PDB file of C-alpha atoms in Angstrom:
ATOM      1  CA  MET B   1      -0.016   0.025   0.064  1.00  0.00           C
ATOM      2  CA  THR B   2       1.382   3.450  -0.897  1.00  0.00           C
ATOM      3  CA  ASP B   3       1.727   6.265   1.585  1.00  0.00           C
ATOM      4  CA  THR B   4      -1.218   8.111   0.092  1.00  0.00           C
ATOM      5  CA  ALA B   5      -3.389   5.021   0.229  1.00  0.00           C
ATOM      6  CA  LEU B   6      -2.292   4.353   3.718  1.00  0.00           C
ATOM      7  CA  THR B   7      -3.183   7.861   4.789  1.00  0.00           C
ATOM      8  CA  GLU B   8      -6.571   7.679   3.196  1.00  0.00           C
ATOM      9  CA  ALA B   9      -7.360   4.316   4.882  1.00  0.00           C
ATOM     10  CA  ALA B  10      -6.165   5.582   8.193  1.00  0.00           C
ATOM     11  CA  ALA B  11      -8.381   8.649   7.916  1.00  0.00           C
ATOM     12  CA  THR B  12     -11.616   6.645   7.217  1.00  0.00           C
ATOM     13  CA  PRO B  13     -14.146   7.946   9.823  1.00  0.00           C
ATOM     14  CA  GLY B  14     -14.871   5.162  12.335  1.00  0.00           C
ATOM     15  CA  SER B  15     -12.025   2.912  11.328  1.00  0.00           C
ATOM     16  CA  LYS B  16      -9.869   1.333  13.902  1.00  0.00           C
ATOM     17  CA  SER B  17      -6.893   3.383  12.543  1.00  0.00           C
ATOM     18  CA  GLU B  18      -8.875   6.650  13.101  1.00  0.00           C
ATOM     19  CA  GLN B  19      -9.992   5.585  16.581  1.00  0.00           C
ATOM     20  CA  ALA B  20      -6.404   4.743  17.463  1.00  0.00           C
ATOM     21  CA  TYR B  21      -5.174   8.009  16.107  1.00  0.00           C
ATOM     22  CA  GLN B  22      -7.735  10.036  17.993  1.00  0.00           C
ATOM     23  CA  ALA B  23      -7.123   8.119  21.191  1.00  0.00           C
ATOM     24  CA  VAL B  24      -3.225   8.505  21.110  1.00  0.00           C
ATOM     25  CA  LYS B  25      -3.535  12.142  20.004  1.00  0.00           C
ATOM     26  CA  ALA B  26      -5.802  12.971  22.915  1.00  0.00           C
ATOM     27  CA  ARG B  27      -3.348  11.434  25.459  1.00  0.00           C
ATOM     28  CA  ILE B  28      -0.537  13.445  23.966  1.00  0.00           C
ATOM     29  CA  VAL B  29      -2.493  16.775  23.865  1.00  0.00           C
ATOM     30  CA  GLU B  30      -3.868  16.188  27.424  1.00  0.00           C
ATOM     31  CA  GLY B  31      -0.264  15.477  28.853  1.00  0.00           C
ATOM     32  CA  THR B  32      -1.007  11.759  29.679  1.00  0.00           C
ATOM     33  CA  TYR B  33       1.808  10.832  27.360  1.00  0.00           C
ATOM     34  CA  THR B  34       4.480  13.482  28.212  1.00  0.00           C
ATOM     35  CA  PRO B  35       7.407  14.556  25.881  1.00  0.00           C
ATOM     36  CA  GLY B  36       9.942  11.618  25.692  1.00  0.00           C
ATOM     37  CA  TYR B  37       7.270   9.053  26.578  1.00  0.00           C
ATOM     38  CA  ARG B  38       7.924   5.880  24.687  1.00  0.00           C
ATOM     39  CA  LEU B  39       4.921   4.682  22.641  1.00  0.00           C
ATOM     40  CA  VAL B  40       5.063   0.916  22.779  1.00  0.00           C
ATOM     41  CA  LEU B  41       2.699  -0.296  20.019  1.00  0.00           C
ATOM     42  CA  GLY B  42       1.798  -3.619  21.651  1.00  0.00           C
ATOM     43  CA  SER B  43       0.901  -1.982  24.949  1.00  0.00           C
ATOM     44  CA  ILE B  44      -1.169   0.718  23.251  1.00  0.00           C
ATOM     45  CA  ALA B  45      -2.943  -1.838  21.091  1.00  0.00           C
ATOM     46  CA  LYS B  46      -3.823  -4.026  24.096  1.00  0.00           C
ATOM     47  CA  ASP B  47      -5.110  -1.028  25.931  1.00  0.00           C
ATOM     48  CA  LEU B  48      -7.373  -0.007  23.041  1.00  0.00           C
ATOM     49  CA  GLY B  49      -8.387  -3.438  22.246  1.00  0.00           C
ATOM     50  CA  PHE B  50      -7.050  -3.308  18.695  1.00  0.00           C
ATOM     51  CA  SER B  51      -4.351  -5.224  16.815  1.00  0.00           C
ATOM     52  CA  VAL B  52      -0.941  -3.566  16.347  1.00  0.00           C
ATOM     53  CA  VAL B  53      -1.648  -2.578  12.758  1.00  0.00           C
ATOM     54  CA  PRO B  54      -4.153   0.311  13.251  1.00  0.00           C
ATOM     55  CA  VAL B  55      -1.912   1.610  16.133  1.00  0.00           C
ATOM     56  CA  ARG B  56       1.094   1.657  13.796  1.00  0.00           C
ATOM     57  CA  GLU B  57      -0.835   3.645  11.178  1.00  0.00           C
ATOM     58  CA  ALA B  58      -1.977   6.092  13.877  1.00  0.00           C
ATOM     59  CA  ILE B  59       1.535   6.603  15.027  1.00  0.00           C
ATOM     60  CA  ARG B  60       2.717   7.270  11.474  1.00  0.00           C
ATOM     61  CA  ARG B  61       0.115  10.012  11.086  1.00  0.00           C
ATOM     62  CA  LEU B  62       1.294  11.497  14.406  1.00  0.00           C
ATOM     63  CA  GLU B  63       4.837  11.399  13.350  1.00  0.00           C
ATOM     64  CA  ALA B  64       3.875  13.219  10.037  1.00  0.00           C
ATOM     65  CA  GLU B  65       2.165  15.941  12.274  1.00  0.00           C
ATOM     66  CA  GLY B  66       5.212  16.378  14.433  1.00  0.00           C
ATOM     67  CA  LEU B  67       3.678  14.986  17.630  1.00  0.00           C
ATOM     68  CA  VAL B  68       5.782  11.802  17.507  1.00  0.00           C
ATOM     69  CA  THR B  69       9.444  11.211  16.659  1.00  0.00           C
ATOM     70  CA  PHE B  70      11.108   7.967  15.737  1.00  0.00           C
ATOM     71  CA  GLU B  71      14.582   7.083  16.823  1.00  0.00           C
ATOM     72  CA  ARG B  72      16.590   4.086  15.820  1.00  0.00           C
ATOM     73  CA  ASN B  73      16.947   1.456  18.658  1.00  0.00           C
ATOM     74  CA  VAL B  74      14.338   3.381  20.665  1.00  0.00           C
ATOM     75  CA  GLY B  75      11.294   3.468  18.561  1.00  0.00           C
ATOM     76  CA  ALA B  76       8.456   6.045  18.621  1.00  0.00           C
ATOM     77  CA  THR B  77       8.364   8.630  21.395  1.00  0.00           C
ATOM     78  CA  VAL B  78       6.279  11.689  22.115  1.00  0.00           C
ATOM     79  CA  ALA B  79       8.066  14.786  20.609  1.00  0.00           C
ATOM     80  CA  GLY B  80       9.299  17.593  22.904  1.00  0.00           C
ATOM     81  CA  ILE B  81       7.820  21.041  22.951  1.00  0.00           C
ATOM     82  CA  ASP B  82      10.036  23.616  21.026  1.00  0.00           C
ATOM     83  CA  PRO B  83       9.852  26.897  22.964  1.00  0.00           C
ATOM     84  CA  THR B  84      11.145  28.854  19.942  1.00  0.00           C
ATOM     85  CA  GLU B  85       8.373  27.429  17.836  1.00  0.00           C
ATOM     86  CA  TYR B  86       5.903  28.340  20.445  1.00  0.00           C
ATOM     87  CA  LEU B  87       7.306  31.855  20.687  1.00  0.00           C
ATOM     88  CA  TYR B  88       6.905  32.427  16.919  1.00  0.00           C
ATOM     89  CA  THR B  89       3.436  30.868  16.797  1.00  0.00           C
ATOM     90  CA  MET B  90       2.163  33.082  19.650  1.00  0.00           C
ATOM     91  CA  GLN B  91       3.600  36.190  18.122  1.00  0.00           C
ATOM     92  CA  THR B  92       2.108  35.457  14.740  1.00  0.00           C
ATOM     93  CA  LEU B  93      -1.291  34.591  16.251  1.00  0.00           C
ATOM     94  CA  SER B  94      -1.401  37.726  18.367  1.00  0.00           C
ATOM     95  CA  ILE B  95      -1.132  39.749  14.982  1.00  0.00           C
ATOM     96  CA  VAL B  96      -3.579  37.759  12.827  1.00  0.00           C
ATOM     97  CA  GLU B  97      -6.133  37.016  15.616  1.00  0.00           C
ATOM     98  CA  GLY B  98      -6.101  40.687  16.596  1.00  0.00           C
ATOM     99  CA  ALA B  99      -6.877  41.681  12.995  1.00  0.00           C
ATOM    100  CA  ALA B 100      -9.559  38.916  12.546  1.00  0.00           C
ATOM    101  CA  THR B 101     -11.356  40.045  15.695  1.00  0.00           C
ATOM    102  CA  ALA B 102     -11.269  43.712  14.696  1.00  0.00           C
ATOM    103  CA  LEU B 103     -12.632  42.826  11.176  1.00  0.00           C
ATOM    104  CA  SER B 104     -15.265  40.567  12.799  1.00  0.00           C
ATOM    105  CA  ALA B 105     -16.523  43.057  15.396  1.00  0.00           C
ATOM    106  CA  PRO B 106     -19.120  45.005  13.345  1.00  0.00           C
ATOM    107  CA  LEU B 107     -20.645  41.535  12.328  1.00  0.00           C
ATOM    108  CA  ILE B 108     -20.854  40.135  15.911  1.00  0.00           C
ATOM    109  CA  ASP B 109     -24.535  40.355  17.000  1.00  0.00           C
ATOM    110  CA  ALA B 110     -26.057  40.254  20.439  1.00  0.00           C
ATOM    111  CA  ALA B 111     -26.574  36.551  20.328  1.00  0.00           C
ATOM    112  CA  ALA B 112     -22.852  35.878  19.607  1.00  0.00           C
ATOM    113  CA  ILE B 113     -21.880  38.249  22.389  1.00  0.00           C
ATOM    114  CA  ALA B 114     -24.154  36.325  24.773  1.00  0.00           C
ATOM    115  CA  ARG B 115     -22.613  33.008  23.581  1.00  0.00           C
ATOM    116  CA  ALA B 116     -19.051  34.364  24.156  1.00  0.00           C
ATOM    117  CA  ARG B 117     -19.943  35.625  27.550  1.00  0.00           C
ATOM    118  CA  ALA B 118     -21.519  32.322  28.564  1.00  0.00           C
ATOM    119  CA  VAL B 119     -18.232  30.527  27.614  1.00  0.00           C
ATOM    120  CA  ASN B 120     -16.221  33.127  29.483  1.00  0.00           C
ATOM    121  CA  GLN B 121     -18.394  32.432  32.618  1.00  0.00           C
ATOM    122  CA  ASP B 122     -17.604  28.728  32.192  1.00  0.00           C
ATOM    123  CA  MET B 123     -13.920  29.720  32.215  1.00  0.00           C
ATOM    124  CA  ARG B 124     -14.495  31.858  35.450  1.00  0.00           C
ATOM    125  CA  ASP B 125     -16.217  28.803  37.087  1.00  0.00           C
ATOM    126  CA  CYS B 126     -13.171  26.717  36.027  1.00  0.00           C
ATOM    127  CA  LEU B 127     -10.833  28.914  38.046  1.00  0.00           C
ATOM    128  CA  ASP B 128     -11.867  27.430  41.445  1.00  0.00           C
ATOM    129  CA  HIS B 129     -10.917  23.815  40.551  1.00  0.00           C
ATOM    130  CA  PHE B 130      -8.387  24.642  37.691  1.00  0.00           C
ATOM    131  CA  ASP B 131      -8.126  22.268  34.811  1.00  0.00           C
ATOM    132  CA  PRO B 132      -5.714  23.779  32.289  1.00  0.00           C
ATOM    133  CA  VAL B 133      -6.786  21.546  29.472  1.00  0.00           C
ATOM    134  CA  ARG B 134     -10.522  22.313  29.827  1.00  0.00           C
ATOM    135  CA  PHE B 135      -9.648  26.060  30.296  1.00  0.00           C
ATOM    136  CA  THR B 136      -7.565  26.039  27.069  1.00  0.00           C
ATOM    137  CA  GLN B 137     -10.447  24.452  25.051  1.00  0.00           C
ATOM    138  CA  LEU B 138     -12.894  27.001  26.606  1.00  0.00           C
ATOM    139  CA  ASN B 139     -10.485  29.780  25.686  1.00  0.00           C
ATOM    140  CA  GLN B 140     -10.420  28.601  22.053  1.00  0.00           C
ATOM    141  CA  ASP B 141     -14.190  28.347  22.008  1.00  0.00           C
ATOM    142  CA  PHE B 142     -14.473  32.005  23.260  1.00  0.00           C
ATOM    143  CA  HIS B 143     -12.048  33.396  20.736  1.00  0.00           C
ATOM    144  CA  SER B 144     -13.727  31.446  17.965  1.00  0.00           C
ATOM    145  CA  VAL B 145     -16.901  33.413  18.516  1.00  0.00           C
ATOM    146  CA  LEU B 146     -15.028  36.614  18.098  1.00  0.00           C
ATOM    147  CA  PHE B 147     -13.114  35.807  14.934  1.00  0.00           C
ATOM    148  CA  GLU B 148     -15.422  33.473  13.180  1.00  0.00           C
ATOM    149  CA  HIS B 149     -17.241  36.255  11.461  1.00  0.00           C
ATOM    150  CA  CYS B 150     -14.015  37.582   9.804  1.00  0.00           C
ATOM    151  CA  PRO B 151     -14.813  38.493   6.246  1.00  0.00           C
ATOM    152  CA  ASN B 152     -11.252  38.041   5.013  1.00  0.00           C
ATOM    153  CA  PRO B 153     -10.823  34.281   4.397  1.00  0.00           C
ATOM    154  CA  HIS B 154      -7.051  34.537   4.103  1.00  0.00           C
ATOM    155  CA  ILE B 155      -6.611  36.149   7.574  1.00  0.00           C
ATOM    156  CA  LEU B 156      -9.215  33.526   8.966  1.00  0.00           C
ATOM    157  CA  ASP B 157      -7.063  30.764   7.524  1.00  0.00           C
ATOM    158  CA  LEU B 158      -3.970  32.109   9.117  1.00  0.00           C
ATOM    159  CA  VAL B 159      -5.804  32.279  12.531  1.00  0.00           C
ATOM    160  CA  HIS B 160      -6.931  28.599  12.207  1.00  0.00           C
ATOM    161  CA  ARG B 161      -3.349  27.591  11.238  1.00  0.00           C
ATOM    162  CA  GLY B 162      -2.031  29.265  14.380  1.00  0.00           C
ATOM    163  CA  TRP B 163      -4.520  27.533  16.594  1.00  0.00           C
ATOM    164  CA  ASN B 164      -3.690  24.116  14.845  1.00  0.00           C
ATOM    165  CA  ARG B 165       0.027  24.761  15.410  1.00  0.00           C
ATOM    166  CA  LEU B 166      -0.651  25.414  19.113  1.00  0.00           C
ATOM    167  CA  ALA B 167      -2.458  22.124  19.360  1.00  0.00           C
ATOM    168  CA  SER B 168       0.383  20.285  17.606  1.00  0.00           C
ATOM    169  CA  LEU B 169       2.694  21.808  20.316  1.00  0.00           C
ATOM    170  CA  ARG B 170       0.382  20.524  22.978  1.00  0.00           C
ATOM    171  CA  SER B 171       0.433  24.085  24.356  1.00  0.00           C
ATOM    172  CA  SER B 172      -1.920  24.465  27.307  1.00  0.00           C
ATOM    173  CA  THR B 173       0.023  27.486  28.365  1.00  0.00           C
ATOM    174  CA  PHE B 174      -2.071  27.746  31.480  1.00  0.00           C
ATOM    175  CA  ARG B 175      -0.548  24.582  32.662  1.00  0.00           C
ATOM    176  CA  PHE B 176       2.660  26.616  33.136  1.00  0.00           C
ATOM    177  CA  VAL B 177       1.068  29.983  34.143  1.00  0.00           C
ATOM    178  CA  PRO B 178      -2.182  29.098  35.950  1.00  0.00           C
ATOM    179  CA  GLY B 179      -2.177  32.536  37.462  1.00  0.00           C
ATOM    180  CA  ARG B 180      -2.652  34.096  34.036  1.00  0.00           C
ATOM    181  CA  ALA B 181      -5.964  32.481  33.750  1.00  0.00           C
ATOM    182  CA  ARG B 182      -7.876  34.876  36.007  1.00  0.00           C
ATOM    183  CA  ASP B 183      -6.474  37.920  34.104  1.00  0.00           C
ATOM    184  CA  SER B 184      -7.342  36.304  30.848  1.00  0.00           C
ATOM    185  CA  VAL B 185     -11.049  36.025  31.813  1.00  0.00           C
ATOM    186  CA  GLU B 186     -11.136  39.726  32.808  1.00  0.00           C
ATOM    187  CA  GLU B 187      -9.513  40.724  29.466  1.00  0.00           C
ATOM    188  CA  HIS B 188     -12.125  38.635  27.661  1.00  0.00           C
ATOM    189  CA  GLU B 189     -14.861  40.627  29.361  1.00  0.00           C
ATOM    190  CA  ASN B 190     -13.067  43.785  28.362  1.00  0.00           C
ATOM    191  CA  LEU B 191     -13.048  42.653  24.709  1.00  0.00           C
ATOM    192  CA  LEU B 192     -16.732  42.034  24.827  1.00  0.00           C
ATOM    193  CA  ARG B 193     -17.518  45.444  26.223  1.00  0.00           C
ATOM    194  CA  LEU B 194     -15.375  47.091  23.503  1.00  0.00           C
ATOM    195  CA  ILE B 195     -17.256  45.203  20.749  1.00  0.00           C
ATOM    196  CA  GLU B 196     -20.627  45.935  22.423  1.00  0.00           C
ATOM    197  CA  SER B 197     -19.850  49.661  22.625  1.00  0.00           C
ATOM    198  CA  GLY B 198     -18.956  49.900  18.938  1.00  0.00           C
ATOM    199  CA  ALA B 199     -15.211  50.777  19.619  1.00  0.00           C
ATOM    200  CA  ASP B 200     -13.164  51.411  16.484  1.00  0.00           C
ATOM    201  CA  ALA B 201     -11.277  48.678  14.823  1.00  0.00           C
ATOM    202  CA  GLU B 202      -7.918  49.848  15.889  1.00  0.00           C
ATOM    203  CA  GLN B 203      -8.853  49.783  19.680  1.00  0.00           C
ATOM    204  CA  ILE B 204     -10.382  46.341  19.352  1.00  0.00           C
ATOM    205  CA  GLU B 205      -7.246  45.002  17.422  1.00  0.00           C
ATOM    206  CA  LYS B 206      -4.918  46.320  19.951  1.00  0.00           C
ATOM    207  CA  ALA B 207      -6.842  44.863  22.850  1.00  0.00           C
ATOM    208  CA  ALA B 208      -7.032  41.503  21.276  1.00  0.00           C
ATOM    209  CA  ARG B 209      -3.430  41.544  20.264  1.00  0.00           C
ATOM    210  CA  LEU B 210      -2.108  42.628  23.735  1.00  0.00           C
ATOM    211  CA  HIS B 211      -4.330  39.924  25.357  1.00  0.00           C
ATOM    212  CA  ARG B 212      -2.553  37.249  23.345  1.00  0.00           C
ATOM    213  CA  SER B 213       0.877  38.718  23.880  1.00  0.00           C
ATOM    214  CA  ALA B 214       0.268  38.911  27.610  1.00  0.00           C
ATOM    215  CA  THR B 215      -0.178  35.283  27.856  1.00  0.00           C
ATOM    216  CA  LEU B 216       3.084  34.770  25.851  1.00  0.00           C
ATOM    217  CA  ASP B 217       4.963  37.227  28.205  1.00  0.00           C
ATOM    218  CA  ALA B 218       3.769  35.340  31.234  1.00  0.00           C
ATOM    219  CA  TYR B 219       4.901  32.037  29.809  1.00  0.00           C
ATOM    220  CA  LEU B 220       8.356  33.374  28.893  1.00  0.00           C
ATOM    221  CA  ALA B 221       8.765  34.925  32.283  1.00  0.00           C
ATOM    222  CA  GLN B 222       7.901  31.654  33.982  1.00  0.00           C
ATOM    223  CA  THR B 223      10.067  29.443  31.887  1.00  0.00           C
ATOM    224  CA  ASN B 224      12.997  32.019  31.637  1.00  0.00           C
ATOM    225  CA  HIS B 225      13.127  32.016  27.901  1.00  0.00           C
TER     226      HIS B 225
END
């Protein structure tokens, strides 16, 4: 079977290869499989109740995405997080997401504002028993409401690429800087108020950009990069 055929077979919805892929990827993203963790095909297959074949296909897909590395005499291991790549991704995302939010603002209606505010309340509720993975998912849900109406498809594509890159880096930043979460929730409310008040695009873009860069700054300060 060619690599193309293998990829198509592995990506078939509901297939064992797809199930194995989703299961292993989730464990990597959630931190169950940490950087450097050795992915033993037989053990994973037994755990999932599959044969080794679909697990091997899943690992190949994850290797192509950069989540897994393969070393001779070691086998497949979970890839490490590249702090430089994270820095560049966050810097880029702060610019394009800020622009997308500003362009979306005039198109965001009261229903969308209410939806975003409800998500932000869930984030606020999450602070008491902090779960960085859930908080990060809610954070993406919140921002998606704000940038999803962006009329420029090229900018919107860059935003989605940035979020996907963060996911591939397993970057739940709030795992490293949980104290940043409370400030983030307040900044979300400030963004919503700006949009509700009809603030100009430049003001909204700046607030969105600084919100993203503040999280990056907190991470860099915490990790001494």
